[in-house]
Amino acid sequence: MEPDMLKKLVNNLVPAHLRGDHFFVPAFLAIYRRFATLQQVLDLLFLRYPSFLPDSEEDQQNKRALSSILETWLLQYPGDFYQCPDMASLKQLMDYALLNLPDSDIILQVGRLRPNLEFAKRDPFQSG
């Protein structure tokens, strides 16, 4: 897939959510792995939404939509976050959420996911 097409798809996630399109976001989350990595999608999302102005209603709507999308992703596809051995994507998501989405459930979800990731990274033959 061409990079411009991926960017267009990622940039449509929040607007589709705001339009009430109940198909686009779930379909994207279900199939994006065929043409992109988790890191590529997160990078594009965070580039598109680097911050939110507190006095802008549009920004606050975008913030709520993005938070909902990311929460859904973490809940429905936690395995996506197991793919990165050094947890860079999960750390990036946590840093972004702490800075831009501090009232979201993302921080709690990442906290619940981290112990599972640590366990999944362990050598199965290592004691402890």
Short mmCIF file of N, CA, C and O in Angstrom, two decimals:
data_model
loop_
_atom_site.label_atom_id
_atom_site.label_comp_id
_atom_site.label_asym_id
_atom_site.label_seq_id
_atom_site.Cartn_x
_atom_site.Cartn_y
_atom_site.Cartn_z
N MET A 1 0.84 -1.17 0.00
CA MET A 1 0.00 0.00 0.00
C MET A 1 0.89 1.24 0.00
O MET A 1 1.91 1.28 0.68
N GLU A 2 0.48 2.23 -0.73
CA GLU A 2 1.23 3.48 -0.79
C GLU A 2 1.09 4.24 0.53
O GLU A 2 0.03 4.21 1.16
N PRO A 3 2.17 4.90 0.96
CA PRO A 3 2.13 5.63 2.23
C PRO A 3 1.02 6.68 2.30
O PRO A 3 0.42 6.88 3.35
N ASP A 4 0.73 7.33 1.16
CA ASP A 4 -0.33 8.33 1.16
C ASP A 4 -1.69 7.70 1.46
O ASP A 4 -2.52 8.32 2.13
N MET A 5 -1.91 6.49 0.98
CA MET A 5 -3.18 5.82 1.23
C MET A 5 -3.32 5.46 2.70
O MET A 5 -4.38 5.64 3.30
N LEU A 6 -2.24 4.96 3.31
CA LEU A 6 -2.28 4.65 4.74
C LEU A 6 -2.57 5.92 5.53
O LEU A 6 -3.40 5.90 6.45
N LYS A 7 -1.91 6.99 5.17
CA LYS A 7 -2.13 8.26 5.87
C LYS A 7 -3.60 8.70 5.75
O LYS A 7 -4.20 9.15 6.73
N LYS A 8 -4.18 8.56 4.57
CA LYS A 8 -5.59 8.93 4.38
C LYS A 8 -6.50 8.06 5.25
O LYS A 8 -7.46 8.57 5.85
N LEU A 9 -6.21 6.77 5.30
CA LEU A 9 -7.03 5.88 6.13
C LEU A 9 -6.93 6.24 7.61
O LEU A 9 -7.95 6.34 8.30
N VAL A 10 -5.71 6.45 8.08
CA VAL A 10 -5.50 6.80 9.49
C VAL A 10 -6.14 8.15 9.80
O VAL A 10 -6.80 8.31 10.83
N ASN A 11 -5.97 9.10 8.89
CA ASN A 11 -6.55 10.42 9.12
C ASN A 11 -8.07 10.42 9.08
O ASN A 11 -8.71 11.37 9.53
N ASN A 12 -8.67 9.36 8.56
CA ASN A 12 -10.13 9.25 8.53
C ASN A 12 -10.70 8.57 9.77
O ASN A 12 -11.91 8.57 9.96
N LEU A 13 -9.87 8.01 10.63
CA LEU A 13 -10.38 7.30 11.81
C LEU A 13 -11.22 8.20 12.71
O LEU A 13 -12.35 7.86 13.06
N VAL A 14 -10.67 9.32 13.12
CA VAL A 14 -11.39 10.23 14.03
C VAL A 14 -12.62 10.83 13.35
O VAL A 14 -13.72 10.78 13.92
N PRO A 15 -12.51 11.37 12.13
CA PRO A 15 -13.72 11.89 11.48
C PRO A 15 -14.82 10.83 11.30
O PRO A 15 -16.00 11.13 11.48
N ALA A 16 -14.42 9.61 10.96
CA ALA A 16 -15.43 8.54 10.81
C ALA A 16 -16.13 8.28 12.14
O ALA A 16 -17.35 8.11 12.19
N HIS A 17 -15.37 8.25 13.20
CA HIS A 17 -15.95 8.05 14.53
C HIS A 17 -16.91 9.18 14.87
O HIS A 17 -18.02 8.94 15.37
N LEU A 18 -16.50 10.40 14.58
CA LEU A 18 -17.35 11.56 14.87
C LEU A 18 -18.63 11.56 14.02
O LEU A 18 -19.67 12.06 14.48
N ARG A 19 -18.54 11.03 12.81
CA ARG A 19 -19.73 10.95 11.94
C ARG A 19 -20.68 9.84 12.37
O ARG A 19 -21.78 9.71 11.85
N GLY A 20 -20.24 9.01 13.30
CA GLY A 20 -21.07 7.89 13.73
C GLY A 20 -20.98 6.71 12.79
O GLY A 20 -21.85 5.84 12.79
N ASP A 21 -19.92 6.66 12.00
CA ASP A 21 -19.69 5.53 11.09
C ASP A 21 -19.24 4.35 11.93
O ASP A 21 -18.11 4.30 12.41
N HIS A 22 -20.13 3.40 12.13
CA HIS A 22 -19.85 2.25 13.00
C HIS A 22 -19.12 1.13 12.27
O HIS A 22 -18.87 0.08 12.85
N PHE A 23 -18.75 1.35 11.02
CA PHE A 23 -18.07 0.34 10.23
C PHE A 23 -16.57 0.62 10.08
O PHE A 23 -15.76 -0.28 10.21
N PHE A 24 -16.22 1.87 9.79
CA PHE A 24 -14.85 2.18 9.38
C PHE A 24 -13.80 1.83 10.44
O PHE A 24 -12.83 1.14 10.14
N VAL A 25 -13.97 2.32 11.66
CA VAL A 25 -12.95 2.08 12.69
C VAL A 25 -12.79 0.60 13.00
O VAL A 25 -11.66 0.09 12.99
N PRO A 26 -13.88 -0.13 13.26
CA PRO A 26 -13.70 -1.57 13.53
C PRO A 26 -13.08 -2.32 12.35
O PRO A 26 -12.23 -3.20 12.55
N ALA A 27 -13.47 -1.96 11.13
CA ALA A 27 -12.89 -2.62 9.95
C ALA A 27 -11.40 -2.31 9.84
O ALA A 27 -10.60 -3.21 9.58
N PHE A 28 -11.04 -1.05 10.06
CA PHE A 28 -9.63 -0.68 10.00
C PHE A 28 -8.82 -1.46 11.04
O PHE A 28 -7.77 -2.02 10.74
N LEU A 29 -9.30 -1.47 12.27
CA LEU A 29 -8.57 -2.16 13.35
C LEU A 29 -8.46 -3.66 13.08
O LEU A 29 -7.49 -4.29 13.49
N ALA A 30 -9.43 -4.21 12.39
CA ALA A 30 -9.41 -5.64 12.09
C ALA A 30 -8.43 -6.01 10.98
O ALA A 30 -7.88 -7.12 11.00
N ILE A 31 -8.18 -5.09 10.05
CA ILE A 31 -7.37 -5.48 8.89
C ILE A 31 -6.08 -4.68 8.67
O ILE A 31 -5.30 -5.04 7.78
N TYR A 32 -5.84 -3.64 9.44
CA TYR A 32 -4.67 -2.79 9.14
C TYR A 32 -3.36 -3.58 9.10
O TYR A 32 -2.43 -3.20 8.39
N ARG A 33 -3.27 -4.69 9.84
CA ARG A 33 -2.03 -5.48 9.91
C ARG A 33 -1.60 -6.02 8.56
O ARG A 33 -0.44 -6.38 8.37
N ARG A 34 -2.50 -6.07 7.61
CA ARG A 34 -2.18 -6.57 6.27
C ARG A 34 -1.32 -5.60 5.48
O ARG A 34 -0.64 -6.00 4.54
N PHE A 35 -1.37 -4.32 5.86
CA PHE A 35 -0.66 -3.32 5.06
C PHE A 35 0.12 -2.30 5.89
O PHE A 35 0.74 -1.40 5.34
N ALA A 36 0.11 -2.44 7.21
CA ALA A 36 0.84 -1.48 8.06
C ALA A 36 1.19 -2.14 9.39
O ALA A 36 0.65 -3.19 9.74
N THR A 37 2.08 -1.49 10.11
CA THR A 37 2.43 -1.96 11.45
C THR A 37 1.73 -1.09 12.48
O THR A 37 1.27 0.03 12.18
N LEU A 38 1.66 -1.61 13.68
CA LEU A 38 1.12 -0.84 14.80
C LEU A 38 1.86 0.49 14.92
O LEU A 38 1.26 1.54 15.06
N GLN A 39 3.19 0.44 14.84
CA GLN A 39 4.00 1.64 14.99
C GLN A 39 3.68 2.68 13.92
O GLN A 39 3.60 3.87 14.21
N GLN A 40 3.50 2.24 12.68
CA GLN A 40 3.17 3.17 11.60
C GLN A 40 1.84 3.87 11.87
O GLN A 40 1.71 5.09 11.68
N VAL A 41 0.85 3.12 12.33
CA VAL A 41 -0.47 3.70 12.59
C VAL A 41 -0.39 4.68 13.76
O VAL A 41 -0.91 5.80 13.68
N LEU A 42 0.26 4.28 14.85
CA LEU A 42 0.39 5.19 15.99
C LEU A 42 1.14 6.46 15.59
O LEU A 42 0.73 7.57 15.96
N ASP A 43 2.23 6.31 14.85
CA ASP A 43 2.99 7.49 14.42
C ASP A 43 2.12 8.46 13.63
O ASP A 43 2.16 9.68 13.86
N LEU A 44 1.34 7.94 12.71
CA LEU A 44 0.47 8.79 11.90
C LEU A 44 -0.63 9.44 12.75
O LEU A 44 -0.93 10.63 12.57
N LEU A 45 -1.21 8.68 13.66
CA LEU A 45 -2.25 9.25 14.54
C LEU A 45 -1.68 10.37 15.39
O LEU A 45 -2.29 11.44 15.52
N PHE A 46 -0.53 10.12 16.00
CA PHE A 46 0.04 11.11 16.91
C PHE A 46 0.60 12.31 16.16
O PHE A 46 0.65 13.41 16.69
N LEU A 47 0.99 12.12 14.90
CA LEU A 47 1.41 13.23 14.06
C LEU A 47 0.20 14.09 13.69
O LEU A 47 0.26 15.32 13.68
N ARG A 48 -0.90 13.43 13.40
CA ARG A 48 -2.14 14.14 13.03
C ARG A 48 -2.73 14.89 14.21
O ARG A 48 -3.30 15.97 14.06
N TYR A 49 -2.62 14.33 15.41
CA TYR A 49 -3.19 14.93 16.62
C TYR A 49 -2.10 15.11 17.67
O TYR A 49 -2.08 14.41 18.68
N PRO A 50 -1.16 16.06 17.44
CA PRO A 50 -0.04 16.22 18.38
C PRO A 50 -0.46 16.79 19.73
O PRO A 50 0.19 16.54 20.74
N SER A 51 -1.55 17.57 19.74
CA SER A 51 -2.05 18.13 21.00
C SER A 51 -3.48 18.63 20.75
O SER A 51 -3.95 18.65 19.62
N PHE A 52 -4.12 19.01 21.85
CA PHE A 52 -5.50 19.47 21.77
C PHE A 52 -5.63 20.77 22.55
O PHE A 52 -5.18 20.85 23.71
N LEU A 53 -6.25 21.76 21.95
CA LEU A 53 -6.46 23.03 22.64
C LEU A 53 -7.65 22.89 23.58
O LEU A 53 -8.72 22.43 23.18
N PRO A 54 -7.48 23.31 24.85
CA PRO A 54 -8.57 23.12 25.82
C PRO A 54 -9.80 23.97 25.53
O PRO A 54 -10.91 23.60 25.90
N ASP A 55 -9.63 25.11 24.85
CA ASP A 55 -10.76 25.99 24.59
C ASP A 55 -11.41 25.76 23.23
O ASP A 55 -12.30 26.50 22.83
N SER A 56 -10.95 24.74 22.52
CA SER A 56 -11.50 24.46 21.19
C SER A 56 -12.45 23.27 21.28
O SER A 56 -12.04 22.15 21.60
N GLU A 57 -13.71 23.52 20.97
CA GLU A 57 -14.70 22.44 21.01
C GLU A 57 -14.37 21.35 19.99
O GLU A 57 -14.51 20.17 20.27
N GLU A 58 -13.89 21.76 18.81
CA GLU A 58 -13.50 20.79 17.79
C GLU A 58 -12.36 19.90 18.30
O GLU A 58 -12.40 18.67 18.14
N ASP A 59 -11.37 20.52 18.91
CA ASP A 59 -10.26 19.73 19.46
C ASP A 59 -10.72 18.78 20.55
O ASP A 59 -10.26 17.64 20.63
N GLN A 60 -11.64 19.23 21.37
CA GLN A 60 -12.12 18.37 22.45
C GLN A 60 -12.93 17.19 21.89
O GLN A 60 -12.86 16.08 22.41
N GLN A 61 -13.69 17.43 20.83
CA GLN A 61 -14.41 16.33 20.17
C GLN A 61 -13.42 15.34 19.57
O GLN A 61 -13.60 14.12 19.68
N ASN A 62 -12.39 15.85 18.91
CA ASN A 62 -11.36 14.99 18.33
C ASN A 62 -10.66 14.19 19.42
O ASN A 62 -10.37 13.00 19.24
N LYS A 63 -10.40 14.83 20.52
CA LYS A 63 -9.73 14.18 21.66
C LYS A 63 -10.57 13.02 22.19
O LYS A 63 -10.06 11.92 22.42
N ARG A 64 -11.86 13.27 22.37
CA ARG A 64 -12.75 12.20 22.86
C ARG A 64 -12.83 11.05 21.85
O ARG A 64 -12.83 9.88 22.23
N ALA A 65 -12.91 11.39 20.58
CA ALA A 65 -12.99 10.36 19.54
C ALA A 65 -11.70 9.53 19.50
O ALA A 65 -11.76 8.29 19.46
N LEU A 66 -10.56 10.20 19.52
CA LEU A 66 -9.29 9.48 19.49
C LEU A 66 -9.13 8.60 20.71
O LEU A 66 -8.70 7.45 20.62
N SER A 67 -9.51 9.12 21.86
CA SER A 67 -9.44 8.34 23.09
C SER A 67 -10.30 7.08 22.98
O SER A 67 -9.87 5.98 23.34
N SER A 68 -11.49 7.23 22.45
CA SER A 68 -12.39 6.09 22.28
C SER A 68 -11.80 5.05 21.33
O SER A 68 -11.86 3.83 21.58
N ILE A 69 -11.21 5.51 20.24
CA ILE A 69 -10.60 4.60 19.26
C ILE A 69 -9.45 3.83 19.89
O ILE A 69 -9.35 2.60 19.76
N LEU A 70 -8.58 4.53 20.60
CA LEU A 70 -7.43 3.88 21.23
C LEU A 70 -7.86 2.91 22.33
O LEU A 70 -7.29 1.83 22.48
N GLU A 71 -8.88 3.29 23.11
CA GLU A 71 -9.40 2.39 24.15
C GLU A 71 -9.97 1.12 23.53
O GLU A 71 -9.73 0.01 24.01
N THR A 72 -10.72 1.29 22.44
CA THR A 72 -11.28 0.13 21.73
C THR A 72 -10.17 -0.77 21.23
O THR A 72 -10.23 -2.00 21.35
N TRP A 73 -9.15 -0.18 20.66
CA TRP A 73 -8.00 -0.93 20.13
C TRP A 73 -7.36 -1.75 21.24
O TRP A 73 -7.09 -2.94 21.08
N LEU A 74 -7.11 -1.13 22.37
CA LEU A 74 -6.47 -1.83 23.49
C LEU A 74 -7.35 -2.96 24.02
O LEU A 74 -6.85 -4.03 24.39
N LEU A 75 -8.65 -2.74 24.06
CA LEU A 75 -9.57 -3.76 24.58
C LEU A 75 -9.79 -4.91 23.60
O LEU A 75 -9.81 -6.07 24.00
N GLN A 76 -9.96 -4.59 22.33
CA GLN A 76 -10.32 -5.61 21.35
C GLN A 76 -9.12 -6.29 20.71
O GLN A 76 -9.24 -7.42 20.23
N TYR A 77 -7.99 -5.60 20.68
CA TYR A 77 -6.80 -6.16 20.02
C TYR A 77 -5.56 -6.00 20.89
O TYR A 77 -4.54 -5.47 20.43
N PRO A 78 -5.59 -6.48 22.12
CA PRO A 78 -4.41 -6.32 22.98
C PRO A 78 -3.19 -7.03 22.41
O PRO A 78 -2.05 -6.62 22.65
N GLY A 79 -3.41 -8.07 21.62
CA GLY A 79 -2.31 -8.81 21.02
C GLY A 79 -1.45 -7.96 20.10
O GLY A 79 -0.27 -8.25 19.92
N ASP A 80 -2.03 -6.91 19.53
CA ASP A 80 -1.24 -6.03 18.68
C ASP A 80 -0.06 -5.45 19.45
O ASP A 80 1.01 -5.22 18.89
N PHE A 81 -0.27 -5.23 20.73
CA PHE A 81 0.75 -4.59 21.55
C PHE A 81 1.77 -5.58 22.09
O PHE A 81 2.76 -5.18 22.68
N TYR A 82 1.55 -6.87 21.88
CA TYR A 82 2.52 -7.90 22.27
C TYR A 82 3.59 -8.08 21.19
O TYR A 82 4.59 -8.71 21.44
N GLN A 83 3.34 -7.55 20.00
CA GLN A 83 4.23 -7.79 18.87
C GLN A 83 5.57 -7.07 18.98
O GLN A 83 6.55 -7.49 18.41
N CYS A 84 5.59 -5.97 19.70
CA CYS A 84 6.80 -5.17 19.80
C CYS A 84 7.60 -5.63 21.02
O CYS A 84 7.17 -5.43 22.15
N PRO A 85 8.75 -6.28 20.81
CA PRO A 85 9.48 -6.90 21.91
C PRO A 85 9.94 -5.94 23.00
O PRO A 85 9.98 -6.29 24.15
N ASP A 86 10.27 -4.71 22.65
CA ASP A 86 10.76 -3.79 23.68
C ASP A 86 9.64 -2.88 24.20
O ASP A 86 9.90 -1.95 24.95
N MET A 87 8.42 -3.14 23.83
CA MET A 87 7.24 -2.40 24.26
C MET A 87 7.29 -0.92 23.86
O MET A 87 6.68 -0.08 24.50
N ALA A 88 8.03 -0.60 22.81
CA ALA A 88 8.17 0.80 22.38
C ALA A 88 6.81 1.42 22.03
O ALA A 88 6.54 2.56 22.39
N SER A 89 5.98 0.68 21.34
CA SER A 89 4.67 1.21 20.95
C SER A 89 3.79 1.45 22.16
O SER A 89 3.10 2.46 22.24
N LEU A 90 3.84 0.53 23.10
CA LEU A 90 3.04 0.69 24.31
C LEU A 90 3.55 1.88 25.13
O LEU A 90 2.77 2.66 25.67
N LYS A 91 4.86 2.04 25.20
CA LYS A 91 5.44 3.18 25.91
C LYS A 91 5.06 4.49 25.22
O LYS A 91 4.72 5.48 25.87
N GLN A 92 5.11 4.48 23.89
CA GLN A 92 4.72 5.67 23.13
C GLN A 92 3.25 6.02 23.39
O GLN A 92 2.91 7.18 23.59
N LEU A 93 2.40 5.01 23.39
CA LEU A 93 0.99 5.22 23.66
C LEU A 93 0.78 5.78 25.07
O LEU A 93 0.02 6.72 25.27
N MET A 94 1.47 5.22 26.05
CA MET A 94 1.34 5.68 27.43
C MET A 94 1.82 7.13 27.55
O MET A 94 1.14 7.96 28.17
N ASP A 95 2.96 7.46 26.96
CA ASP A 95 3.46 8.83 27.01
C ASP A 95 2.47 9.81 26.38
O ASP A 95 2.20 10.89 26.91
N TYR A 96 1.92 9.42 25.23
CA TYR A 96 0.95 10.27 24.54
C TYR A 96 -0.30 10.46 25.39
O TYR A 96 -0.81 11.57 25.54
N ALA A 97 -0.79 9.37 25.97
CA ALA A 97 -2.00 9.44 26.80
C ALA A 97 -1.78 10.29 28.04
O ALA A 97 -2.64 11.09 28.41
N LEU A 98 -0.64 10.13 28.69
CA LEU A 98 -0.35 10.94 29.88
C LEU A 98 -0.33 12.43 29.55
O LEU A 98 -0.80 13.25 30.33
N LEU A 99 0.19 12.77 28.38
CA LEU A 99 0.31 14.16 27.98
C LEU A 99 -1.00 14.72 27.42
O LEU A 99 -1.42 15.82 27.78
N ASN A 100 -1.67 13.95 26.56
CA ASN A 100 -2.81 14.48 25.80
C ASN A 100 -4.17 13.93 26.20
O ASN A 100 -5.19 14.55 25.89
N LEU A 101 -4.20 12.76 26.83
CA LEU A 101 -5.48 12.12 27.16
C LEU A 101 -5.48 11.66 28.62
O LEU A 101 -5.83 10.51 28.92
N PRO A 102 -5.12 12.55 29.56
CA PRO A 102 -4.94 12.11 30.95
C PRO A 102 -6.22 11.63 31.63
O PRO A 102 -6.16 10.88 32.60
N ASP A 103 -7.38 12.03 31.12
CA ASP A 103 -8.65 11.61 31.72
C ASP A 103 -9.22 10.35 31.09
O ASP A 103 -10.31 9.92 31.45
N SER A 104 -8.49 9.76 30.16
CA SER A 104 -9.00 8.57 29.47
C SER A 104 -8.69 7.30 30.25
O SER A 104 -7.88 7.31 31.18
N ASP A 105 -9.32 6.23 29.85
CA ASP A 105 -9.06 4.92 30.45
C ASP A 105 -7.82 4.25 29.86
O ASP A 105 -7.44 3.16 30.27
N ILE A 106 -7.19 4.89 28.90
CA ILE A 106 -6.03 4.31 28.23
C ILE A 106 -4.92 4.02 29.23
O ILE A 106 -4.30 2.96 29.19
N ILE A 107 -4.70 4.94 30.15
CA ILE A 107 -3.62 4.78 31.12
C ILE A 107 -3.87 3.54 31.99
O ILE A 107 -2.96 2.75 32.23
N LEU A 108 -5.12 3.34 32.41
CA LEU A 108 -5.46 2.15 33.19
C LEU A 108 -5.32 0.88 32.36
O LEU A 108 -4.82 -0.14 32.85
N GLN A 109 -5.76 0.94 31.12
CA GLN A 109 -5.68 -0.23 30.25
C GLN A 109 -4.23 -0.62 29.97
O GLN A 109 -3.89 -1.80 29.98
N VAL A 110 -3.38 0.37 29.74
CA VAL A 110 -1.96 0.07 29.52
C VAL A 110 -1.37 -0.52 30.79
O VAL A 110 -0.58 -1.47 30.73
N GLY A 111 -1.76 0.02 31.93
CA GLY A 111 -1.28 -0.53 33.20
C GLY A 111 -1.66 -1.98 33.39
O GLY A 111 -0.87 -2.79 33.91
N ARG A 112 -2.85 -2.35 32.95
CA ARG A 112 -3.29 -3.76 33.04
C ARG A 112 -2.58 -4.64 32.02
O ARG A 112 -2.34 -5.80 32.26
N LEU A 113 -2.26 -4.07 30.89
CA LEU A 113 -1.63 -4.82 29.80
C LEU A 113 -0.15 -5.06 30.06
O LEU A 113 0.39 -6.10 29.70
N ARG A 114 0.51 -4.13 30.71
CA ARG A 114 1.97 -4.23 30.90
C ARG A 114 2.41 -5.50 31.61
O ARG A 114 3.37 -6.14 31.17
N PRO A 115 1.77 -5.91 32.72
CA PRO A 115 2.22 -7.16 33.35
C PRO A 115 2.11 -8.36 32.40
O PRO A 115 2.96 -9.24 32.39
N ASN A 116 1.06 -8.39 31.59
CA ASN A 116 0.91 -9.48 30.62
C ASN A 116 2.01 -9.44 29.58
O ASN A 116 2.50 -10.47 29.14
N LEU A 117 2.40 -8.24 29.18
CA LEU A 117 3.48 -8.11 28.21
C LEU A 117 4.80 -8.57 28.81
O LEU A 117 5.58 -9.24 28.16
N GLU A 118 5.04 -8.20 30.04
CA GLU A 118 6.27 -8.63 30.71
C GLU A 118 6.32 -10.15 30.79
O GLU A 118 7.33 -10.77 30.54
N PHE A 119 5.18 -10.75 31.14
CA PHE A 119 5.12 -12.20 31.24
C PHE A 119 5.34 -12.85 29.87
O PHE A 119 6.06 -13.83 29.74
N ALA A 120 4.75 -12.27 28.83
CA ALA A 120 4.87 -12.84 27.48
C ALA A 120 6.30 -12.76 26.96
O ALA A 120 6.72 -13.58 26.16
N LYS A 121 7.06 -11.78 27.42
CA LYS A 121 8.44 -11.61 26.96
C LYS A 121 9.40 -12.61 27.61
O LYS A 121 10.46 -12.87 27.08
N ARG A 122 9.04 -13.16 28.74
CA ARG A 122 9.95 -14.04 29.48
C ARG A 122 10.27 -15.31 28.72
O ARG A 122 9.47 -15.85 27.98
N ASP A 123 11.44 -15.81 28.98
CA ASP A 123 11.86 -17.09 28.46
C ASP A 123 11.07 -18.17 29.20
O ASP A 123 11.10 -18.23 30.42
N PRO A 124 10.35 -19.03 28.49
CA PRO A 124 9.52 -20.03 29.18
C PRO A 124 10.34 -21.02 29.99
O PRO A 124 9.81 -21.70 30.85
N PHE A 125 11.63 -21.12 29.74
CA PHE A 125 12.47 -22.07 30.47
C PHE A 125 13.20 -21.42 31.62
O PHE A 125 13.92 -22.07 32.35
N GLN A 126 12.99 -20.10 31.76
CA GLN A 126 13.62 -19.37 32.86
C GLN A 126 12.74 -19.48 34.10
O GLN A 126 11.52 -19.35 34.01
N SER A 127 13.31 -19.74 35.24
CA SER A 127 12.51 -19.83 36.46
C SER A 127 12.22 -18.43 36.96
O SER A 127 12.95 -17.50 36.75
N GLY A 128 11.09 -18.32 37.70
CA GLY A 128 10.77 -17.03 38.32
C GLY A 128 9.59 -16.47 37.77
O GLY A 128 8.85 -16.05 37.29
#
